[in-house]
Amino acid sequence: MSMLETLRGYVTEHPYLAGVGAVTVLVVLHKVVKARRNRESKNYPPNTVILFQWQRGPYAPSVSPFPLKLETYLRMSKIPYQNDYSGKFSKKGKTPFIIYNGENIPDSQFCIEYLNKKLNIDNNKYLNQTDRAVATAFQAMIDEHLYWTMVVFRWVYNKEQEIIKNYVIRSPLLRIYLNRLVYKQTYDQGIGRHSPEEVKHIMLTDLQALSDYLGDKPFLMGDNPCDVDCSAFGLLAQILWHAPEHNNLIPNSFPSLHRYCLRMKEKFWPDWDDCITHGGTRKSIA
């Protein structure tokens, strides 16, 4: 959702726009994106991933699953990295993205595949060919299917929009515009053509599939974490910590997924409390 991400990033950097209309922002939006893409690059440290993402979230390190997915992967793979919260966007006009030794790589999944190849990393080394196929299918389900159920609930069905209103876009006029934009995107994708009850059914079906396959294993594919766990944790964290509209859905209905999230958090995010804003009451320090 490049337009959404661009608007959010620009308003975050320019809070005075919170009182103006969405049309005013859109008039200059294409110039802003172009200027950002053409900014002179900093002298980033060599052999260090620079991860461009949104500011830290209130109860999880990001309000989007994809930055959390990518940063969890970097931690899992023990790759040196630095975060950049400046609001820059990739050459595709999206975030998150990375720069590594001068190369600009957009899209969280492409970033993972690029780094795996570039640095000879294989978090899936414990998986056989069949397991790798299953992991790929789950990654696609999470990133391209379950994700859209989260989006339509957060932006369209939840009229209170606690996360959006308090931590993403504060301007009421911009939220009205973005609600329409996201509704159109979800309608075009297909998920927005369903009723809330039908979308909830789709979400529950996907969560049940994850829960059933996880079973009593510590990680989705077995005893060792792998790349698909980054996708799973990134998305489940949104439903667990950033979805008041689901009212403790995961702890109450999917306790194994709840334990899984806490396990991933403990293993890869020992500094979790330093990476969140605690409901906007303080700045993150990491």
PDB file of C-alpha atoms in Angstrom, residues 10-244:
ATOM      1  CA  TYR A  10       5.020  12.346   5.398  1.00  0.00           C
ATOM      2  CA  VAL A  11       2.475  13.403   8.012  1.00  0.00           C
ATOM      3  CA  THR A  12       4.626  11.886  10.762  1.00  0.00           C
ATOM      4  CA  GLU A  13       7.546  14.046   9.662  1.00  0.00           C
ATOM      5  CA  HIS A  14       5.325  17.114   9.141  1.00  0.00           C
ATOM      6  CA  PRO A  15       2.793  17.195  12.010  1.00  0.00           C
ATOM      7  CA  TYR A  16       1.482  20.606  10.982  1.00  0.00           C
ATOM      8  CA  LEU A  17      -0.336  18.812   8.163  1.00  0.00           C
ATOM      9  CA  ALA A  18      -2.571  17.085  10.698  1.00  0.00           C
ATOM     10  CA  GLY A  19      -4.960  20.010  10.485  1.00  0.00           C
ATOM     11  CA  VAL A  20      -5.208  20.255   6.714  1.00  0.00           C
ATOM     12  CA  GLY A  21      -7.230  18.274   4.253  1.00  0.00           C
ATOM     13  CA  ALA A  22      -6.144  15.114   2.505  1.00  0.00           C
ATOM     14  CA  VAL A  23      -6.420  16.796  -0.882  1.00  0.00           C
ATOM     15  CA  THR A  24      -3.813  19.371   0.123  1.00  0.00           C
ATOM     16  CA  VAL A  25      -1.380  16.632   1.015  1.00  0.00           C
ATOM     17  CA  LEU A  26      -2.093  14.681  -2.149  1.00  0.00           C
ATOM     18  CA  VAL A  27      -1.296  17.696  -4.310  1.00  0.00           C
ATOM     19  CA  VAL A  28       2.309  17.614  -3.128  1.00  0.00           C
ATOM     20  CA  LEU A  29       2.547  13.889  -2.503  1.00  0.00           C
ATOM     21  CA  HIS A  30       4.092  12.900  -5.816  1.00  0.00           C
ATOM     22  CA  LYS A  31       6.738  15.606  -5.405  1.00  0.00           C
ATOM     23  CA  VAL A  32       7.537  14.392  -1.903  1.00  0.00           C
ATOM     24  CA  VAL A  33       7.977  10.790  -2.998  1.00  0.00           C
ATOM     25  CA  LYS A  34      10.154  11.809  -5.926  1.00  0.00           C
ATOM     26  CA  ALA A  35      12.303  14.037  -3.726  1.00  0.00           C
ATOM     27  CA  ARG A  36      12.758  11.315  -1.144  1.00  0.00           C
ATOM     28  CA  ARG A  37      13.834   8.788  -3.719  1.00  0.00           C
ATOM     29  CA  ASN A  38      16.391  11.233  -5.062  1.00  0.00           C
ATOM     30  CA  ARG A  39      17.875  12.251  -1.724  1.00  0.00           C
ATOM     31  CA  GLU A  40      21.603  11.862  -1.476  1.00  0.00           C
ATOM     32  CA  SER A  41      22.450   8.652   0.323  1.00  0.00           C
ATOM     33  CA  LYS A  42      24.185   8.763   3.660  1.00  0.00           C
ATOM     34  CA  ASN A  43      27.526   7.130   4.188  1.00  0.00           C
ATOM     35  CA  TYR A  44      26.146   3.995   5.766  1.00  0.00           C
ATOM     36  CA  PRO A  45      28.549   1.595   7.494  1.00  0.00           C
ATOM     37  CA  PRO A  46      29.749  -1.255   5.272  1.00  0.00           C
ATOM     38  CA  ASN A  47      28.361  -4.772   5.626  1.00  0.00           C
ATOM     39  CA  THR A  48      25.494  -3.472   7.746  1.00  0.00           C
ATOM     40  CA  VAL A  49      21.842  -3.682   6.778  1.00  0.00           C
ATOM     41  CA  ILE A  50      20.032  -0.354   7.019  1.00  0.00           C
ATOM     42  CA  LEU A  51      16.386  -1.145   7.710  1.00  0.00           C
ATOM     43  CA  PHE A  52      13.954   1.608   6.761  1.00  0.00           C
ATOM     44  CA  GLN A  53      10.670   1.318   8.593  1.00  0.00           C
ATOM     45  CA  TRP A  54       7.952   3.211  10.445  1.00  0.00           C
ATOM     46  CA  GLN A  55       8.402   4.570  13.934  1.00  0.00           C
ATOM     47  CA  ARG A  56       8.047   2.093  16.788  1.00  0.00           C
ATOM     48  CA  GLY A  57       4.586   0.867  17.729  1.00  0.00           C
ATOM     49  CA  PRO A  58       2.697   1.189  21.028  1.00  0.00           C
ATOM     50  CA  TYR A  59       2.624  -2.453  22.143  1.00  0.00           C
ATOM     51  CA  ALA A  60       4.744  -4.254  19.522  1.00  0.00           C
ATOM     52  CA  PRO A  61       7.830  -2.869  17.753  1.00  0.00           C
ATOM     53  CA  SER A  62       5.834  -2.020  14.612  1.00  0.00           C
ATOM     54  CA  VAL A  63       2.186  -1.397  13.746  1.00  0.00           C
ATOM     55  CA  SER A  64       2.784  -3.241  10.470  1.00  0.00           C
ATOM     56  CA  PRO A  65       3.571  -6.956  10.208  1.00  0.00           C
ATOM     57  CA  PHE A  66       6.231  -6.582   7.529  1.00  0.00           C
ATOM     58  CA  PRO A  67       8.819  -4.441   9.352  1.00  0.00           C
ATOM     59  CA  LEU A  68       8.452  -6.759  12.349  1.00  0.00           C
ATOM     60  CA  LYS A  69       8.849  -9.779  10.074  1.00  0.00           C
ATOM     61  CA  LEU A  70      12.001  -8.371   8.504  1.00  0.00           C
ATOM     62  CA  GLU A  71      13.600  -7.178  11.732  1.00  0.00           C
ATOM     63  CA  THR A  72      12.903 -10.543  13.377  1.00  0.00           C
ATOM     64  CA  TYR A  73      14.628 -12.218  10.436  1.00  0.00           C
ATOM     65  CA  LEU A  74      17.687  -9.970  10.868  1.00  0.00           C
ATOM     66  CA  ARG A  75      17.865 -10.923  14.529  1.00  0.00           C
ATOM     67  CA  MET A  76      17.307 -14.602  13.806  1.00  0.00           C
ATOM     68  CA  SER A  77      20.083 -14.526  11.207  1.00  0.00           C
ATOM     69  CA  LYS A  78      22.413 -12.461  13.426  1.00  0.00           C
ATOM     70  CA  ILE A  79      22.933  -9.907  10.660  1.00  0.00           C
ATOM     71  CA  PRO A  80      24.297  -6.522  11.796  1.00  0.00           C
ATOM     72  CA  TYR A  81      21.693  -3.850  11.116  1.00  0.00           C
ATOM     73  CA  GLN A  82      20.617  -0.330  11.947  1.00  0.00           C
ATOM     74  CA  ASN A  83      17.103   1.084  11.898  1.00  0.00           C
ATOM     75  CA  ASP A  84      16.262   4.238   9.989  1.00  0.00           C
ATOM     76  CA  TYR A  85      12.967   5.890  10.978  1.00  0.00           C
ATOM     77  CA  SER A  86      13.387   8.908   8.686  1.00  0.00           C
ATOM     78  CA  GLY A  87      10.338   8.077   6.571  1.00  0.00           C
ATOM     79  CA  LYS A  88      12.210   7.320   3.359  1.00  0.00           C
ATOM     80  CA  PHE A  89      10.704   4.960   0.816  1.00  0.00           C
ATOM     81  CA  SER A  90      12.073   2.358  -1.539  1.00  0.00           C
ATOM     82  CA  LYS A  91      12.302   2.732  -5.294  1.00  0.00           C
ATOM     83  CA  LYS A  92       8.866   1.082  -5.389  1.00  0.00           C
ATOM     84  CA  GLY A  93       7.461   3.726  -3.047  1.00  0.00           C
ATOM     85  CA  LYS A  94       7.022   1.255  -0.191  1.00  0.00           C
ATOM     86  CA  THR A  95       8.346   0.497   3.263  1.00  0.00           C
ATOM     87  CA  PRO A  96      10.008  -1.468   4.786  1.00  0.00           C
ATOM     88  CA  PHE A  97      13.066  -1.787   2.619  1.00  0.00           C
ATOM     89  CA  ILE A  98      16.788  -2.180   3.149  1.00  0.00           C
ATOM     90  CA  ILE A  99      20.025  -0.745   1.862  1.00  0.00           C
ATOM     91  CA  TYR A 100      23.010  -3.061   2.007  1.00  0.00           C
ATOM     92  CA  ASN A 101      26.384  -1.860   0.743  1.00  0.00           C
ATOM     93  CA  GLY A 102      24.639   0.633  -1.513  1.00  0.00           C
ATOM     94  CA  GLU A 103      22.002  -1.745  -2.891  1.00  0.00           C
ATOM     95  CA  ASN A 104      18.362  -0.747  -2.370  1.00  0.00           C
ATOM     96  CA  ILE A 105      16.102  -3.784  -1.892  1.00  0.00           C
ATOM     97  CA  PRO A 106      12.314  -3.286  -1.507  1.00  0.00           C
ATOM     98  CA  ASP A 107       9.707  -5.685  -0.073  1.00  0.00           C
ATOM     99  CA  SER A 108      10.267  -7.698   3.101  1.00  0.00           C
ATOM    100  CA  GLN A 109      10.247 -11.092   1.372  1.00  0.00           C
ATOM    101  CA  PHE A 110      12.614  -9.972  -1.384  1.00  0.00           C
ATOM    102  CA  CYS A 111      14.889  -8.534   1.318  1.00  0.00           C
ATOM    103  CA  ILE A 112      15.024 -11.906   3.056  1.00  0.00           C
ATOM    104  CA  GLU A 113      15.699 -13.784  -0.174  1.00  0.00           C
ATOM    105  CA  TYR A 114      18.376 -11.270  -1.176  1.00  0.00           C
ATOM    106  CA  LEU A 115      20.208 -11.513   2.157  1.00  0.00           C
ATOM    107  CA  ASN A 116      19.949 -15.302   2.211  1.00  0.00           C
ATOM    108  CA  LYS A 117      21.698 -15.451  -1.148  1.00  0.00           C
ATOM    109  CA  LYS A 118      24.135 -12.595  -0.555  1.00  0.00           C
ATOM    110  CA  LEU A 119      25.290 -13.760   2.880  1.00  0.00           C
ATOM    111  CA  ASN A 120      24.841 -17.497   2.355  1.00  0.00           C
ATOM    112  CA  ILE A 121      22.241 -17.751   5.119  1.00  0.00           C
ATOM    113  CA  ASP A 122      19.877 -20.700   5.382  1.00  0.00           C
ATOM    114  CA  ASN A 123      17.541 -20.612   8.356  1.00  0.00           C
ATOM    115  CA  ASN A 124      15.651 -23.419   6.606  1.00  0.00           C
ATOM    116  CA  LYS A 125      18.590 -25.828   6.609  1.00  0.00           C
ATOM    117  CA  TYR A 126      16.779 -28.224   8.922  1.00  0.00           C
ATOM    118  CA  LEU A 127      13.865 -28.614   6.494  1.00  0.00           C
ATOM    119  CA  ASN A 128      13.553 -31.294   3.850  1.00  0.00           C
ATOM    120  CA  GLN A 129      12.076 -30.563   0.436  1.00  0.00           C
ATOM    121  CA  THR A 130       8.503 -31.255   1.549  1.00  0.00           C
ATOM    122  CA  ASP A 131       8.890 -29.105   4.654  1.00  0.00           C
ATOM    123  CA  ARG A 132      10.231 -26.243   2.552  1.00  0.00           C
ATOM    124  CA  ALA A 133       7.170 -26.468   0.316  1.00  0.00           C
ATOM    125  CA  VAL A 134       4.862 -26.356   3.348  1.00  0.00           C
ATOM    126  CA  ALA A 135       6.765 -23.385   4.775  1.00  0.00           C
ATOM    127  CA  THR A 136       6.454 -21.521   1.470  1.00  0.00           C
ATOM    128  CA  ALA A 137       2.705 -22.184   1.398  1.00  0.00           C
ATOM    129  CA  PHE A 138       2.279 -20.910   4.966  1.00  0.00           C
ATOM    130  CA  GLN A 139       4.347 -17.811   4.219  1.00  0.00           C
ATOM    131  CA  ALA A 140       2.093 -17.000   1.261  1.00  0.00           C
ATOM    132  CA  MET A 141      -1.047 -17.627   3.328  1.00  0.00           C
ATOM    133  CA  ILE A 142       0.171 -15.323   6.087  1.00  0.00           C
ATOM    134  CA  ASP A 143       1.526 -12.485   3.932  1.00  0.00           C
ATOM    135  CA  GLU A 144      -1.085 -12.533   1.163  1.00  0.00           C
ATOM    136  CA  HIS A 145      -4.263 -13.914   2.771  1.00  0.00           C
ATOM    137  CA  LEU A 146      -4.398 -13.624   6.552  1.00  0.00           C
ATOM    138  CA  TYR A 147      -2.820 -10.173   6.237  1.00  0.00           C
ATOM    139  CA  TRP A 148      -5.807  -8.801   4.319  1.00  0.00           C
ATOM    140  CA  THR A 149      -8.235  -9.925   7.012  1.00  0.00           C
ATOM    141  CA  MET A 150      -6.234  -7.860   9.503  1.00  0.00           C
ATOM    142  CA  VAL A 151      -6.245  -4.859   7.163  1.00  0.00           C
ATOM    143  CA  VAL A 152      -9.982  -4.831   6.529  1.00  0.00           C
ATOM    144  CA  PHE A 153     -10.793  -5.155  10.227  1.00  0.00           C
ATOM    145  CA  ARG A 154      -8.308  -2.473  11.271  1.00  0.00           C
ATOM    146  CA  TRP A 155      -9.223   0.072   8.603  1.00  0.00           C
ATOM    147  CA  VAL A 156     -12.801  -0.656   7.548  1.00  0.00           C
ATOM    148  CA  TYR A 157     -14.799  -2.604  10.138  1.00  0.00           C
ATOM    149  CA  ASN A 158     -13.356  -1.164  13.349  1.00  0.00           C
ATOM    150  CA  LYS A 159     -15.060   2.225  13.545  1.00  0.00           C
ATOM    151  CA  GLU A 160     -13.148   3.231  16.686  1.00  0.00           C
ATOM    152  CA  GLN A 161      -9.795   2.724  14.922  1.00  0.00           C
ATOM    153  CA  GLU A 162      -7.804   3.011  18.144  1.00  0.00           C
ATOM    154  CA  ILE A 163      -4.472   2.014  16.599  1.00  0.00           C
ATOM    155  CA  ILE A 164      -4.955   4.095  13.443  1.00  0.00           C
ATOM    156  CA  LYS A 165      -6.246   7.183  15.254  1.00  0.00           C
ATOM    157  CA  ASN A 166      -3.724   7.220  18.079  1.00  0.00           C
ATOM    158  CA  TYR A 167      -0.556   5.864  16.504  1.00  0.00           C
ATOM    159  CA  VAL A 168      -0.720   6.054  12.704  1.00  0.00           C
ATOM    160  CA  ILE A 169      -2.767   8.976  11.322  1.00  0.00           C
ATOM    161  CA  ARG A 170      -4.061  11.606  13.735  1.00  0.00           C
ATOM    162  CA  SER A 171      -5.745  13.860  11.165  1.00  0.00           C
ATOM    163  CA  PRO A 172      -9.500  13.041  10.908  1.00  0.00           C
ATOM    164  CA  LEU A 173      -9.617  14.257   7.303  1.00  0.00           C
ATOM    165  CA  LEU A 174      -6.691  12.088   6.296  1.00  0.00           C
ATOM    166  CA  ARG A 175      -8.244   9.098   8.020  1.00  0.00           C
ATOM    167  CA  ILE A 176     -11.461   9.619   6.052  1.00  0.00           C
ATOM    168  CA  TYR A 177      -9.500   9.662   2.815  1.00  0.00           C
ATOM    169  CA  LEU A 178      -7.352   6.683   3.781  1.00  0.00           C
ATOM    170  CA  ASN A 179     -10.377   4.684   4.909  1.00  0.00           C
ATOM    171  CA  ARG A 180     -11.807   5.103   1.421  1.00  0.00           C
ATOM    172  CA  LEU A 181      -8.473   4.246  -0.161  1.00  0.00           C
ATOM    173  CA  VAL A 182      -8.015   1.097   1.914  1.00  0.00           C
ATOM    174  CA  TYR A 183     -11.632   0.079   1.376  1.00  0.00           C
ATOM    175  CA  LYS A 184     -11.090   0.293  -2.382  1.00  0.00           C
ATOM    176  CA  GLN A 185      -7.887  -1.721  -2.099  1.00  0.00           C
ATOM    177  CA  THR A 186      -9.568  -4.430  -0.036  1.00  0.00           C
ATOM    178  CA  TYR A 187     -12.543  -4.470  -2.402  1.00  0.00           C
ATOM    179  CA  ASP A 188     -10.267  -4.808  -5.426  1.00  0.00           C
ATOM    180  CA  GLN A 189      -8.296  -7.536  -3.656  1.00  0.00           C
ATOM    181  CA  GLY A 190     -11.548  -9.358  -2.875  1.00  0.00           C
ATOM    182  CA  ILE A 191     -11.577  -9.514   0.920  1.00  0.00           C
ATOM    183  CA  GLY A 192     -13.540  -6.256   1.145  1.00  0.00           C
ATOM    184  CA  ARG A 193     -16.466  -7.758  -0.761  1.00  0.00           C
ATOM    185  CA  HIS A 194     -17.289 -10.009   2.188  1.00  0.00           C
ATOM    186  CA  SER A 195     -19.259  -9.262   5.336  1.00  0.00           C
ATOM    187  CA  PRO A 196     -17.428  -8.860   8.664  1.00  0.00           C
ATOM    188  CA  GLU A 197     -18.715 -12.288   9.691  1.00  0.00           C
ATOM    189  CA  GLU A 198     -17.325 -13.872   6.536  1.00  0.00           C
ATOM    190  CA  VAL A 199     -13.950 -12.160   6.939  1.00  0.00           C
ATOM    191  CA  LYS A 200     -13.799 -13.290  10.564  1.00  0.00           C
ATOM    192  CA  HIS A 201     -14.471 -16.836   9.348  1.00  0.00           C
ATOM    193  CA  ILE A 202     -11.554 -16.553   6.906  1.00  0.00           C
ATOM    194  CA  MET A 203      -9.281 -15.227   9.653  1.00  0.00           C
ATOM    195  CA  LEU A 204     -10.274 -17.964  12.082  1.00  0.00           C
ATOM    196  CA  THR A 205      -9.745 -20.638   9.430  1.00  0.00           C
ATOM    197  CA  ASP A 206      -6.210 -19.407   8.747  1.00  0.00           C
ATOM    198  CA  LEU A 207      -5.412 -19.114  12.451  1.00  0.00           C
ATOM    199  CA  GLN A 208      -6.761 -22.611  13.053  1.00  0.00           C
ATOM    200  CA  ALA A 209      -4.540 -23.958  10.276  1.00  0.00           C
ATOM    201  CA  LEU A 210      -1.498 -22.329  11.887  1.00  0.00           C
ATOM    202  CA  SER A 211      -2.498 -23.600  15.320  1.00  0.00           C
ATOM    203  CA  ASP A 212      -3.131 -27.144  14.095  1.00  0.00           C
ATOM    204  CA  TYR A 213       0.165 -27.327  12.254  1.00  0.00           C
ATOM    205  CA  LEU A 214       2.113 -25.789  15.123  1.00  0.00           C
ATOM    206  CA  GLY A 215       0.702 -28.291  17.590  1.00  0.00           C
ATOM    207  CA  ASP A 216       3.125 -28.800  20.462  1.00  0.00           C
ATOM    208  CA  LYS A 217       6.197 -27.827  18.444  1.00  0.00           C
ATOM    209  CA  PRO A 218       8.201 -24.836  19.700  1.00  0.00           C
ATOM    210  CA  PHE A 219       8.287 -23.318  16.214  1.00  0.00           C
ATOM    211  CA  LEU A 220       6.081 -23.654  13.180  1.00  0.00           C
ATOM    212  CA  MET A 221       8.236 -26.160  11.311  1.00  0.00           C
ATOM    213  CA  GLY A 222       9.778 -27.972  14.268  1.00  0.00           C
ATOM    214  CA  ASP A 223      12.399 -27.554  16.959  1.00  0.00           C
ATOM    215  CA  ASN A 224      14.272 -24.780  15.156  1.00  0.00           C
ATOM    216  CA  PRO A 225      12.978 -21.390  13.982  1.00  0.00           C
ATOM    217  CA  CYS A 226      13.118 -20.675  10.268  1.00  0.00           C
ATOM    218  CA  ASP A 227      12.149 -17.918   7.844  1.00  0.00           C
ATOM    219  CA  VAL A 228       8.411 -18.625   7.917  1.00  0.00           C
ATOM    220  CA  ASP A 229       8.387 -17.990  11.669  1.00  0.00           C
ATOM    221  CA  CYS A 230       9.279 -14.376  10.905  1.00  0.00           C
ATOM    222  CA  SER A 231       6.152 -13.999   8.766  1.00  0.00           C
ATOM    223  CA  ALA A 232       4.001 -15.769  11.341  1.00  0.00           C
ATOM    224  CA  PHE A 233       5.265 -13.716  14.262  1.00  0.00           C
ATOM    225  CA  GLY A 234       5.018 -10.424  12.362  1.00  0.00           C
ATOM    226  CA  LEU A 235       1.341 -10.965  11.585  1.00  0.00           C
ATOM    227  CA  LEU A 236       0.267 -12.711  14.783  1.00  0.00           C
ATOM    228  CA  ALA A 237       1.845  -9.910  16.823  1.00  0.00           C
ATOM    229  CA  GLN A 238      -0.545  -7.447  15.173  1.00  0.00           C
ATOM    230  CA  ILE A 239      -3.589  -9.523  16.088  1.00  0.00           C
ATOM    231  CA  LEU A 240      -2.277 -10.157  19.596  1.00  0.00           C
ATOM    232  CA  TRP A 241      -1.013  -6.695  20.576  1.00  0.00           C
ATOM    233  CA  HIS A 242      -2.452  -4.224  18.048  1.00  0.00           C
ATOM    234  CA  ALA A 243      -6.002  -5.406  17.373  1.00  0.00           C
ATOM    235  CA  PRO A 244      -8.385  -4.311  20.142  1.00  0.00           C
TER     236      PRO A 244
END
